[in-house]
Coordinates of C-alpha atoms and ligand atoms in Angstrom, one line a residue:
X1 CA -14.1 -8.6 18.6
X2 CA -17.4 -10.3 19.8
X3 CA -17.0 -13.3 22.0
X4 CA -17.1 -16.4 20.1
X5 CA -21.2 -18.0 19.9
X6 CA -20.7 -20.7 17.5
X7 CA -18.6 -23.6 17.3
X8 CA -16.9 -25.3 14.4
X9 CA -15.8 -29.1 14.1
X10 CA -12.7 -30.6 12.7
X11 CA -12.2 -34.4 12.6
X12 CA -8.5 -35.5 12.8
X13 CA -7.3 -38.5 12.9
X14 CA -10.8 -40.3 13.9
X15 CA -10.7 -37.0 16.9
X16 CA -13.0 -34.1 16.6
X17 CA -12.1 -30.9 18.2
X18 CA -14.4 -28.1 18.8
X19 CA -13.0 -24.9 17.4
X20 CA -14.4 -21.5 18.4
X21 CA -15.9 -19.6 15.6
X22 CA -15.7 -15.3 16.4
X23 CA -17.8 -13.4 14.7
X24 CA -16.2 -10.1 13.4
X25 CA -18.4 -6.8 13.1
X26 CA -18.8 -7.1 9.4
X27 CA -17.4 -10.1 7.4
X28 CA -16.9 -13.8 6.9
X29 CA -17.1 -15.6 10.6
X30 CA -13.4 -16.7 11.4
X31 CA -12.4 -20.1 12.5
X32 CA -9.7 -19.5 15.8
X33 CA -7.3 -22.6 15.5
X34 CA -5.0 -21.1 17.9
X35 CA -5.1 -24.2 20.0
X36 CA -5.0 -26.7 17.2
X37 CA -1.4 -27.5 17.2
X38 CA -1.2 -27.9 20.9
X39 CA -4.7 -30.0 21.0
X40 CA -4.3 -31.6 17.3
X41 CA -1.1 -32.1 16.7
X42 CA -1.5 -30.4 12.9
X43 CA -0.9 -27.6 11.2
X44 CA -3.1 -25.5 8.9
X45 CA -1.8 -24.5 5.2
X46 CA -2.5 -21.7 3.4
X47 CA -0.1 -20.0 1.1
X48 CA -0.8 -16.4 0.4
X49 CA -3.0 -16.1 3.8
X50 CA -6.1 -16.5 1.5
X51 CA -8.2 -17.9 4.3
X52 CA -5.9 -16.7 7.2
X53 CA -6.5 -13.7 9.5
X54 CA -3.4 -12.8 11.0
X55 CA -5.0 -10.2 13.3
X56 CA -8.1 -8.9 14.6
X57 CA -8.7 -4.7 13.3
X58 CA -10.6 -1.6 13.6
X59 CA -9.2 0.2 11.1
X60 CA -10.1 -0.9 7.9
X61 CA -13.2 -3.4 6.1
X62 CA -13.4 -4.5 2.6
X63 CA -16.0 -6.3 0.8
X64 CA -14.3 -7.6 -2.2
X65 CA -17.6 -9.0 -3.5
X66 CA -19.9 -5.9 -3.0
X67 CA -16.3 -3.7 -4.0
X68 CA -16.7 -1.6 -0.4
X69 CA -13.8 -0.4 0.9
X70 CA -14.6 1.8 4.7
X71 CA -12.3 3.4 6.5
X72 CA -13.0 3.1 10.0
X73 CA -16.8 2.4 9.2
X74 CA -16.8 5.7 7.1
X75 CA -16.9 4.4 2.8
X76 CA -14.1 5.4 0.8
X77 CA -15.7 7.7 -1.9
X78 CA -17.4 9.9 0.6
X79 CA -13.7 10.1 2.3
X80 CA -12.4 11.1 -1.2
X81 CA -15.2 13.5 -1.9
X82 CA -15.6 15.1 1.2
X83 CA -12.7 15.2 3.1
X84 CA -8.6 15.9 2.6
X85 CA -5.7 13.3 3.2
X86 CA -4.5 14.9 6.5
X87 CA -8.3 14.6 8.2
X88 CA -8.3 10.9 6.6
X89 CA -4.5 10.3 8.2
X90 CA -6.2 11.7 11.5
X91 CA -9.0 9.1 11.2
X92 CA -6.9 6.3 10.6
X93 CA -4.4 7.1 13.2
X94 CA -6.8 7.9 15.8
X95 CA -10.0 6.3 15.1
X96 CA -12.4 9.3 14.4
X97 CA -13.4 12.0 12.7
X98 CA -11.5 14.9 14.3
X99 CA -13.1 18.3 15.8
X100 CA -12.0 21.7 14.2
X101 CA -9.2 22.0 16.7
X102 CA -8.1 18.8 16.7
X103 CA -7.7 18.9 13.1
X104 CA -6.0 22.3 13.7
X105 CA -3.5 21.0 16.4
X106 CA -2.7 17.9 13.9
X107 CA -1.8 20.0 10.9
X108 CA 0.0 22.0 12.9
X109 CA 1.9 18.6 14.3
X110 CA 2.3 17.6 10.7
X111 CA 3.4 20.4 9.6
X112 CA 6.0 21.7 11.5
X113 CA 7.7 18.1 11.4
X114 CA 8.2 18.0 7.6
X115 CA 12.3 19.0 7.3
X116 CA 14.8 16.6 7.2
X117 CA 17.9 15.8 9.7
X118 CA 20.4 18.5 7.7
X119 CA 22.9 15.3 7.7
X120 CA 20.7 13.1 5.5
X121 CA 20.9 15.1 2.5
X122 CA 24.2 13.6 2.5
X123 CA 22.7 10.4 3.1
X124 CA 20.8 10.7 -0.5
X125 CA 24.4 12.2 -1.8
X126 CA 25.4 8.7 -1.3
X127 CA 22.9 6.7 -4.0
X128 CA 24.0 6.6 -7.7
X129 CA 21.9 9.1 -9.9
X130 CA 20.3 6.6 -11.8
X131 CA 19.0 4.9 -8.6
X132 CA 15.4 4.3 -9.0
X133 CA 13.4 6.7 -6.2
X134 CA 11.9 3.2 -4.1
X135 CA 15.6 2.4 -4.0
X136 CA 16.5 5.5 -2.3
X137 CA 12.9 5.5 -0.5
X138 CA 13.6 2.4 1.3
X139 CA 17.5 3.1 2.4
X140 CA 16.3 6.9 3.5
X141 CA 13.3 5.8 5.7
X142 CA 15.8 2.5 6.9
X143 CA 18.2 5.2 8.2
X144 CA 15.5 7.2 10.2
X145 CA 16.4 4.7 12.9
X146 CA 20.1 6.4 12.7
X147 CA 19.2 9.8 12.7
X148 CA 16.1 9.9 15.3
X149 CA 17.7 7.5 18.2
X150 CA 14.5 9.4 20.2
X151 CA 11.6 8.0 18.8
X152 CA 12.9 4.4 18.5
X153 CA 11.8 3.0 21.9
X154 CA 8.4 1.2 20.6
X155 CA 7.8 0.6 24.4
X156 CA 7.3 4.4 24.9
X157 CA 4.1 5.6 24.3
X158 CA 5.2 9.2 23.8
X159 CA 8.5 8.1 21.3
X160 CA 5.6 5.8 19.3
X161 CA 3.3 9.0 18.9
X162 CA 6.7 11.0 17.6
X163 CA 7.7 8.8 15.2
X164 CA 4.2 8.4 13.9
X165 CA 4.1 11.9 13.2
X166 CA 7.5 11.8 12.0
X167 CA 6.7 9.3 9.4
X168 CA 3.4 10.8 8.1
X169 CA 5.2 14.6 8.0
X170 CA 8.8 13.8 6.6
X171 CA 7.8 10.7 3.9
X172 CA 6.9 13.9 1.2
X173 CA 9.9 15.3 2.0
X174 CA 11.9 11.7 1.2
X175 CA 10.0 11.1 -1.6
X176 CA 10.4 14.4 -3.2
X177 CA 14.4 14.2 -2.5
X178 CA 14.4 11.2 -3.7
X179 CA 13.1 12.4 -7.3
X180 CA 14.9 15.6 -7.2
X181 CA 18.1 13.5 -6.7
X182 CA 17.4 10.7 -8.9
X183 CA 17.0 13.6 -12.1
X184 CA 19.7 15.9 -10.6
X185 CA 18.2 19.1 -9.5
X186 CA 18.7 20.7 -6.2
X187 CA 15.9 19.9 -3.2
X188 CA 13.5 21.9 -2.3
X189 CA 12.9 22.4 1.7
X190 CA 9.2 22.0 3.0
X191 CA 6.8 25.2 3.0
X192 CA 4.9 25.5 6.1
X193 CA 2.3 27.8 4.2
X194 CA 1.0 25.1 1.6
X195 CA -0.7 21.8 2.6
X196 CA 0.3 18.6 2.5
X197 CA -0.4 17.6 -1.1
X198 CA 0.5 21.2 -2.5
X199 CA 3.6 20.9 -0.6
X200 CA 4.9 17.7 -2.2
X201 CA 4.0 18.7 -5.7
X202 CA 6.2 21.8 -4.9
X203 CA 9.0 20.0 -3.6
X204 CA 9.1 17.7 -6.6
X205 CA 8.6 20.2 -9.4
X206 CA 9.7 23.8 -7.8
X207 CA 13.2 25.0 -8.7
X208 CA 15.1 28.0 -7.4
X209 CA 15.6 29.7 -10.8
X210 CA 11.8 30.7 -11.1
X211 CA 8.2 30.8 -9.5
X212 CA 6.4 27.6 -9.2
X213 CA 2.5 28.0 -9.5
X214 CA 0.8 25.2 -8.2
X215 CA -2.5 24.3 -9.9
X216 CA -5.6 24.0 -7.0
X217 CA -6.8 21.3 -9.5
X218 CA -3.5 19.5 -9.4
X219 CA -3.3 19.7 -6.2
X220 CA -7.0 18.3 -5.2
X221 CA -6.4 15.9 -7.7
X222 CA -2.7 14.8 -5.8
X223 CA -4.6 14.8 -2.3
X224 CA -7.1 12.5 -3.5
X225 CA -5.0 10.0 -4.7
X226 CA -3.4 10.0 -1.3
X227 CA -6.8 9.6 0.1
X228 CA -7.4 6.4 -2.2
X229 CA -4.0 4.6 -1.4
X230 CA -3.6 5.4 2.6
X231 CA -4.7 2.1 4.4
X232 CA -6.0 -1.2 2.5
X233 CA -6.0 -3.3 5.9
X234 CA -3.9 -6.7 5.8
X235 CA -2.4 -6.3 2.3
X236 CA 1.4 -7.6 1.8
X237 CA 3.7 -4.3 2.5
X238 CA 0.9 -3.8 5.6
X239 CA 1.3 -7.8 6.7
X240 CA 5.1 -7.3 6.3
X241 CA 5.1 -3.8 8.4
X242 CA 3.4 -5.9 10.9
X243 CA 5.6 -8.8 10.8
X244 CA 9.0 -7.1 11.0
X245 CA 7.5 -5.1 13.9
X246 CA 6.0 -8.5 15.5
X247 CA 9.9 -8.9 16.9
X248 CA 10.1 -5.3 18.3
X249 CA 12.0 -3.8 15.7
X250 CA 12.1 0.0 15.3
X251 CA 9.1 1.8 13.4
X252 CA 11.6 3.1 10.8
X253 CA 13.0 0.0 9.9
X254 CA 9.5 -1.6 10.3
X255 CA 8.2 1.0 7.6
X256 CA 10.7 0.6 5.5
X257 CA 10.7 -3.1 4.7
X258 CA 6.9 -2.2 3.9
X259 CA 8.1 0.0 0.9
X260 CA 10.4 -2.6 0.3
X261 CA 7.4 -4.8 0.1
X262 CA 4.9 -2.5 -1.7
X263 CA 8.2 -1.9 -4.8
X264 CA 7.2 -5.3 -6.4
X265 CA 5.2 -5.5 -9.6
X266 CA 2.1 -7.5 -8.3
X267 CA 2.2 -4.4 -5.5
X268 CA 2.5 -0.7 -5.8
X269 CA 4.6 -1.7 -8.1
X270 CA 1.5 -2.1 -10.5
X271 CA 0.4 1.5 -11.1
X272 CA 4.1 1.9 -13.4
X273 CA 3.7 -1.6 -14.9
X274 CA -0.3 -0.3 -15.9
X275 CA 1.3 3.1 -17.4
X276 CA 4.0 1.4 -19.0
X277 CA 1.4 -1.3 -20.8
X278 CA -0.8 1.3 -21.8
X279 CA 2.3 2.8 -23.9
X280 CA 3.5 -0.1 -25.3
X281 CA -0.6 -1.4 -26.4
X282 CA -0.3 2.3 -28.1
X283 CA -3.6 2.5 -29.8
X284 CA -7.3 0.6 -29.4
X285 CA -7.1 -1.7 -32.4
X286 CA -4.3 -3.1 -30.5
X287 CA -6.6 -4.3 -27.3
X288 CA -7.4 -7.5 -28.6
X289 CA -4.0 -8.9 -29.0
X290 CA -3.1 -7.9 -25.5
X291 CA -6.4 -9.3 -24.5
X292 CA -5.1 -12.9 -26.3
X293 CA -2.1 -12.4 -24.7
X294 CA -3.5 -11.9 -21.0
X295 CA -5.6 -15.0 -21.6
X296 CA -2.7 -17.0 -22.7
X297 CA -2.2 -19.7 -19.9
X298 CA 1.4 -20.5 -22.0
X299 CA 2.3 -16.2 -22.0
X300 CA 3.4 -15.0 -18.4
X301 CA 1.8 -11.5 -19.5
X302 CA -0.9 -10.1 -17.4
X303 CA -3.9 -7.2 -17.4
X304 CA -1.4 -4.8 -15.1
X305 CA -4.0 -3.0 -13.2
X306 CA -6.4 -5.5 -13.6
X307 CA -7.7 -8.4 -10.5
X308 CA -7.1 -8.1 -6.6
X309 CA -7.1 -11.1 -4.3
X310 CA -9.7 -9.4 -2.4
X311 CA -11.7 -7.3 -4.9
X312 CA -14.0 -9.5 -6.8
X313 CA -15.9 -6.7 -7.9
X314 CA -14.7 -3.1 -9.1
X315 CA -12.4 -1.9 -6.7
X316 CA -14.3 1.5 -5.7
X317 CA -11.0 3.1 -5.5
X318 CA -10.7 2.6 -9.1
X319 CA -14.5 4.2 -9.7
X320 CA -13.5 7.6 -8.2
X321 CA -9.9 7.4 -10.1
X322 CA -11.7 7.0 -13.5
X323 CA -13.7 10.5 -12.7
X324 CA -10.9 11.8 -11.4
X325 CA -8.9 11.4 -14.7
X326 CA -11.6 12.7 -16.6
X327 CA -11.8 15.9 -14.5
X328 CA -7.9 16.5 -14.7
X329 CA -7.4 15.4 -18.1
X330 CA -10.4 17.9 -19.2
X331 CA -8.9 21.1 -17.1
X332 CA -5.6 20.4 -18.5
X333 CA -7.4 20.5 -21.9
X334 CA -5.8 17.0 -23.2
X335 CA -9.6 14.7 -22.8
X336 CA -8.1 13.4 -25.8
X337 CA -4.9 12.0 -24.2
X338 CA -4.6 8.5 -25.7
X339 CA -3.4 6.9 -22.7
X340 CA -6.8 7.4 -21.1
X341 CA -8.5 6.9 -24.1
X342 CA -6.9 3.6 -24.3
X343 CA -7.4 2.9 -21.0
X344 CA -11.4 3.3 -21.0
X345 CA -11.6 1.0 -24.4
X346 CA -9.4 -1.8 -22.6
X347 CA -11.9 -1.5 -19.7
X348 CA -14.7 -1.7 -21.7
X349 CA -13.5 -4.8 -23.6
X350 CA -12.2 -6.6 -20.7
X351 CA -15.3 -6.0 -18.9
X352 CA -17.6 -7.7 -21.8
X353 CA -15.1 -11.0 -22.5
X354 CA -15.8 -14.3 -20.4
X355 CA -12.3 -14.8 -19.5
X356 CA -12.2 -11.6 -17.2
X357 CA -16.0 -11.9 -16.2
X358 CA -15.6 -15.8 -15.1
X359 CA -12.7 -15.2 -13.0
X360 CA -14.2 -11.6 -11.8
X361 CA -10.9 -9.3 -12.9
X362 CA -12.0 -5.8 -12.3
X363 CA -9.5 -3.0 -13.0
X364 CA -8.0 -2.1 -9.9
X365 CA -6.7 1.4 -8.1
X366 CA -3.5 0.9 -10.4
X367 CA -5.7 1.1 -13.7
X368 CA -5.8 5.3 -13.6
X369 CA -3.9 6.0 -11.2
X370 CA -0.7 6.3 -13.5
X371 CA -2.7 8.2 -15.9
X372 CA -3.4 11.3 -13.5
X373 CA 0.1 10.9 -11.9
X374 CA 1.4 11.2 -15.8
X375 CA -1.0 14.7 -16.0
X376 CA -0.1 16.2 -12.9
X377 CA 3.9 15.8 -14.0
X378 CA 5.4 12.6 -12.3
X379 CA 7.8 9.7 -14.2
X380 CA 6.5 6.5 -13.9
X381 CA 9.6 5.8 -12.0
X382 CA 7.8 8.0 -9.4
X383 CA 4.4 6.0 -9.1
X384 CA 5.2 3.5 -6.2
X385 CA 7.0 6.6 -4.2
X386 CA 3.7 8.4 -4.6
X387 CA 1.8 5.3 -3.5
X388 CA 4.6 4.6 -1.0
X389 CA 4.2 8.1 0.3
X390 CA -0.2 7.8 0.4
X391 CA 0.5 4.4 2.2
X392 CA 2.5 5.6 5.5
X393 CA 0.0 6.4 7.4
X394 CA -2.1 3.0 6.7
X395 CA 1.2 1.7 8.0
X396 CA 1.8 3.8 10.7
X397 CA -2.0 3.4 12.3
X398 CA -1.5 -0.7 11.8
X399 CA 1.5 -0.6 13.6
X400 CA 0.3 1.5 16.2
X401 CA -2.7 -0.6 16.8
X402 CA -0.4 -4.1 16.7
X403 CA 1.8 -2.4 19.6
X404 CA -1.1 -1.8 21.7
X405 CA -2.7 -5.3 21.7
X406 CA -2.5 -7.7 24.3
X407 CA -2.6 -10.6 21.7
X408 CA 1.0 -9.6 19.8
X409 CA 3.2 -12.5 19.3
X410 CA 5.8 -12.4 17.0
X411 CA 4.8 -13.3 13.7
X412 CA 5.8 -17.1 13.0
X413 CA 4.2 -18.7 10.4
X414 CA 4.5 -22.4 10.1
X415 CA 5.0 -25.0 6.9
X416 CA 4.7 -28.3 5.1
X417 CA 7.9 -29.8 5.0
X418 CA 8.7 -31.5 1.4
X419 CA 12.8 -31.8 2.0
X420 CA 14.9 -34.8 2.5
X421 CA 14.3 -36.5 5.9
X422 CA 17.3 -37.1 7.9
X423 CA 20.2 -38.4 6.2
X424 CA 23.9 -38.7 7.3
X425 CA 26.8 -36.0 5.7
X426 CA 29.1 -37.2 3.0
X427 CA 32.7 -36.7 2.6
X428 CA 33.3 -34.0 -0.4
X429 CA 35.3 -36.8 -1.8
X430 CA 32.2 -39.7 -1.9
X431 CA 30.2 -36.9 -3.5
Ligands
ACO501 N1 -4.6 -10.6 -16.2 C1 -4.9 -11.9 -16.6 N2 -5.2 -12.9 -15.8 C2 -5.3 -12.7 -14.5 C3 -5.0 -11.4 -14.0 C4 -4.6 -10.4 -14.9 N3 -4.3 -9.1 -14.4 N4 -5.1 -11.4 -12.6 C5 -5.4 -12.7 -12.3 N5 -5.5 -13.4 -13.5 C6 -5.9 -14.8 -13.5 C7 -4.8 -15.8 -13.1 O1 -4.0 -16.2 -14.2 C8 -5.5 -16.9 -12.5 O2 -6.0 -17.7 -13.5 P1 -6.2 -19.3 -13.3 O3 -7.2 -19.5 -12.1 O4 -6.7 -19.8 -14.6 O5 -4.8 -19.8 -12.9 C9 -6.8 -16.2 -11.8 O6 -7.0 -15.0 -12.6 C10 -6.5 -15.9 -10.4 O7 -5.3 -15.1 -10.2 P2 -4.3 -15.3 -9.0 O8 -3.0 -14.7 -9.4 O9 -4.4 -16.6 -8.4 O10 -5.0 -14.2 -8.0 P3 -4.3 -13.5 -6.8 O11 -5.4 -13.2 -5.9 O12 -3.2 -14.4 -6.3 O13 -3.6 -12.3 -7.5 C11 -3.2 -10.1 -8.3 C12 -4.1 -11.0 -7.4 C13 -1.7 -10.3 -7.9 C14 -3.5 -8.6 -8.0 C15 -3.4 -10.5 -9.8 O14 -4.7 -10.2 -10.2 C16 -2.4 -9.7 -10.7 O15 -1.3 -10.1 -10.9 N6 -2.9 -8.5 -11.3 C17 -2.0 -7.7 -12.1 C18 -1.1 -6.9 -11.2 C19 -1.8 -5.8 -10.5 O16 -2.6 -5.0 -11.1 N7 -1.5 -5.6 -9.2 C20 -2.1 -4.6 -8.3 C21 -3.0 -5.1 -7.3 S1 -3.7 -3.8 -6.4 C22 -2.5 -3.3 -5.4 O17 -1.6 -4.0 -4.9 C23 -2.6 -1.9 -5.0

């Protein structure tokens, strides 16, 4: 971070106090009130951190008015185009582009780290069937921290670098278990001769009774979703990764409160809620009542897959998904499929009414996401473990880079106290 140039001013109380202003790379200036409280005597409010940065970062930028999202400086459609989820986890993790052997030695890493502790299968044995995958996702990755006591020691640079790779290599493993459980069929071990995103897809839909082909065009089409959902800097299950690791907790119990996090509807949990809209709108001449509905100040119902708190522009996550559902809808021969066809008419409305335009609602990387993830073969259920499983590494290099700064604290925001003020206990019987 550049050294703070510029000053700001804040009056209090009739006292002004010179606050230094730093000046990120690329960005809005930030405002560093770290002395306030002990110069000032006040506290700053902000629910929802929409003008707080909790940290300073290298590892991801968006401009949510422009809609750019770069990945260490390089912009995410050329990441998607160009490149495969295990050279983007490389980037993220360590900061560049790496050299042909370097990508080589990583795979390698990656790959060789993908099976599970033999005793955890009895670990998933445990869940009811009907448990939803992020429910089983969540305790699984949790109970890392029991079956990996050598990795745990965040103060170890060589056990943090293990359990990275641990994370990135066994969460398609997890995730796939967790499916195969969750519908009753038995799992399917790792295959150290398919890639990352062929491997998953074969772990989720392989069986032992009979071949499983794996489309190239599925596959692509599974790593680039991956590629779209692996880091989106401070967002809530990365701020609550950060958080829970601000006290020194393990990285597997750090990771998986972030899935906990990233579960919720107005989260990951969006891509499912998206799909399951789309069904229930059913057909175009529909739109306009859910449209009404959306606008409805009196109707808790929402656009799923539409607005971001940061995105006030089209999230260009969401650009790339839109082709991408094209191109694997049209190789699977369904271009027709109503879902996407309803999809691209509620965009198209949404887009043109005042309501969405005035309070810039784009659709967001959940709007086709559940379309392809419906082609290639998943349940909705399955959505947020897919996400879940594209998200680790964004995790995983956060963490890593919170560890290693000087300026960690534990995380401990502060608040505006509305309750009682002091008052004396009464006797149950003057109640
Ligand atoms: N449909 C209808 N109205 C909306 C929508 C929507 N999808 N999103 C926001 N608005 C309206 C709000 O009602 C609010 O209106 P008001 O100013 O009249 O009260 C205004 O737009 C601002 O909305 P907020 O909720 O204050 O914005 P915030 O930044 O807090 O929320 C969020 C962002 C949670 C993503 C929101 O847009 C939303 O709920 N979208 C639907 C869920 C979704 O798609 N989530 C996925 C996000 S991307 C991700 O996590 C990967």
């Amino acid at each position: 971070m550049n050294n703070a140039a510029k000053v700001a001013k804040l009056t209090v109380h009739d006292r002004t106090y010179d606050l230094p202003v730093l000046r990120p790379t690329n960005g809005p200036d930030v405002i560093d009130i770290r002395k306030l409280y002990s110069e000032a005597g006040v506290f700053t409010y902000d629910p929802g951190f929409t003008s707080t940065a909790a940290c300073d970062s290298t590892i991801t930028y968006i401009d949510g008015n422009k809609g750019e999202l770069l990945h260490r400086g390089y912009p995410i459609d050329q990441l998607a185009t160009k490149s495969h989820y295990l050279e983007v986890c490389h980037l993220l993790v360590y900061g560049k582009l790496p050299s042909a052997s370097a990508l080589a030695e990583f795979k390698d890493t990656i790959t060789r780290h993908t099976m599970l502790h033999e005793q955890m299968v009895n670990f998933f044995r445990g869940f009811r069937r009907d448990a939803h995958p992020m429910a089983i996702m969540v305790g699984v990755v949790g109970a890392m921290s029991a079956f990996y006591h050598d990795s745990t020691d965040i103060n170890d640079e060589y056990q943090r670098e293990v359990a990275s790779h641990r994370l990135i290599a066994k969460m398609p493993t997890i995730a796939a278990w967790a499916y195969k459980y969750s519908i009753g069929q038995p799992f399917v071990y790792p295959s150290n001769d398919l890639d990352y995103a062929s491997n998953f897809l074969n772990m989720c839909f392989a069986v032992p009774a009979e071949k499983f082909e794996i489309n190239p065009i599925l596959s692509r089409a599974m790593d680039r979703i991956l590629i779209l959902h692996a880091d989106h800097e401070q967002n809530a299950s990365t701020s609550t990764v950060r958080l829970a690791s601000s006290s020194g907790a393990n990285p597997f119990a750090c990771v998986a409160a972030g899935i906990a996090c990233l579960w919720g509807p107005a989260h990951g949990g969006a891509n499912q809620a998206c799909l399951e809209m789309l069904k229930q709108i059913g057909s175009a001449d529909r739109i306009p009542e859910y449209i009404a509905r959306a606008k409805d100040k009196n109707d808790p119902f929402r656009l799923m897959g539409f607005g971001h708190r940061v995105y006030k522009n089209l999230d260009p996550r969401a650009k790339v998904l839109k082709e991408s559902a094209d191109e694997v809808l049209d190789l699977l021969g369904v271009s027709n499929n109503p879902l996407l066809q309803t999809a691209k008419e509620l965009e198209r409305i949404a887009l043109q009414d005042s309501y969405f335009i005035e309070k810039k609602l784009f659709p967001n990387v959940d709007f086709y996401s559940g379309i392809i993830l419906e082609a290639i073969g998943f349940p909705t259920a399955m959505f947020t473990p897919v996400f879940a499983l594209s998200r680790t590494v964004g995790w995983i290099s956060q963490w890593k880079e919170m560890i290693t700064d000087r300026q960690n604290k534990i995380g401990r925001p502060r608040q505006l106290y509305l309750g009682e003020t002091e008052r004396n206990y009464i006797e149950i019987h003057d109640r």
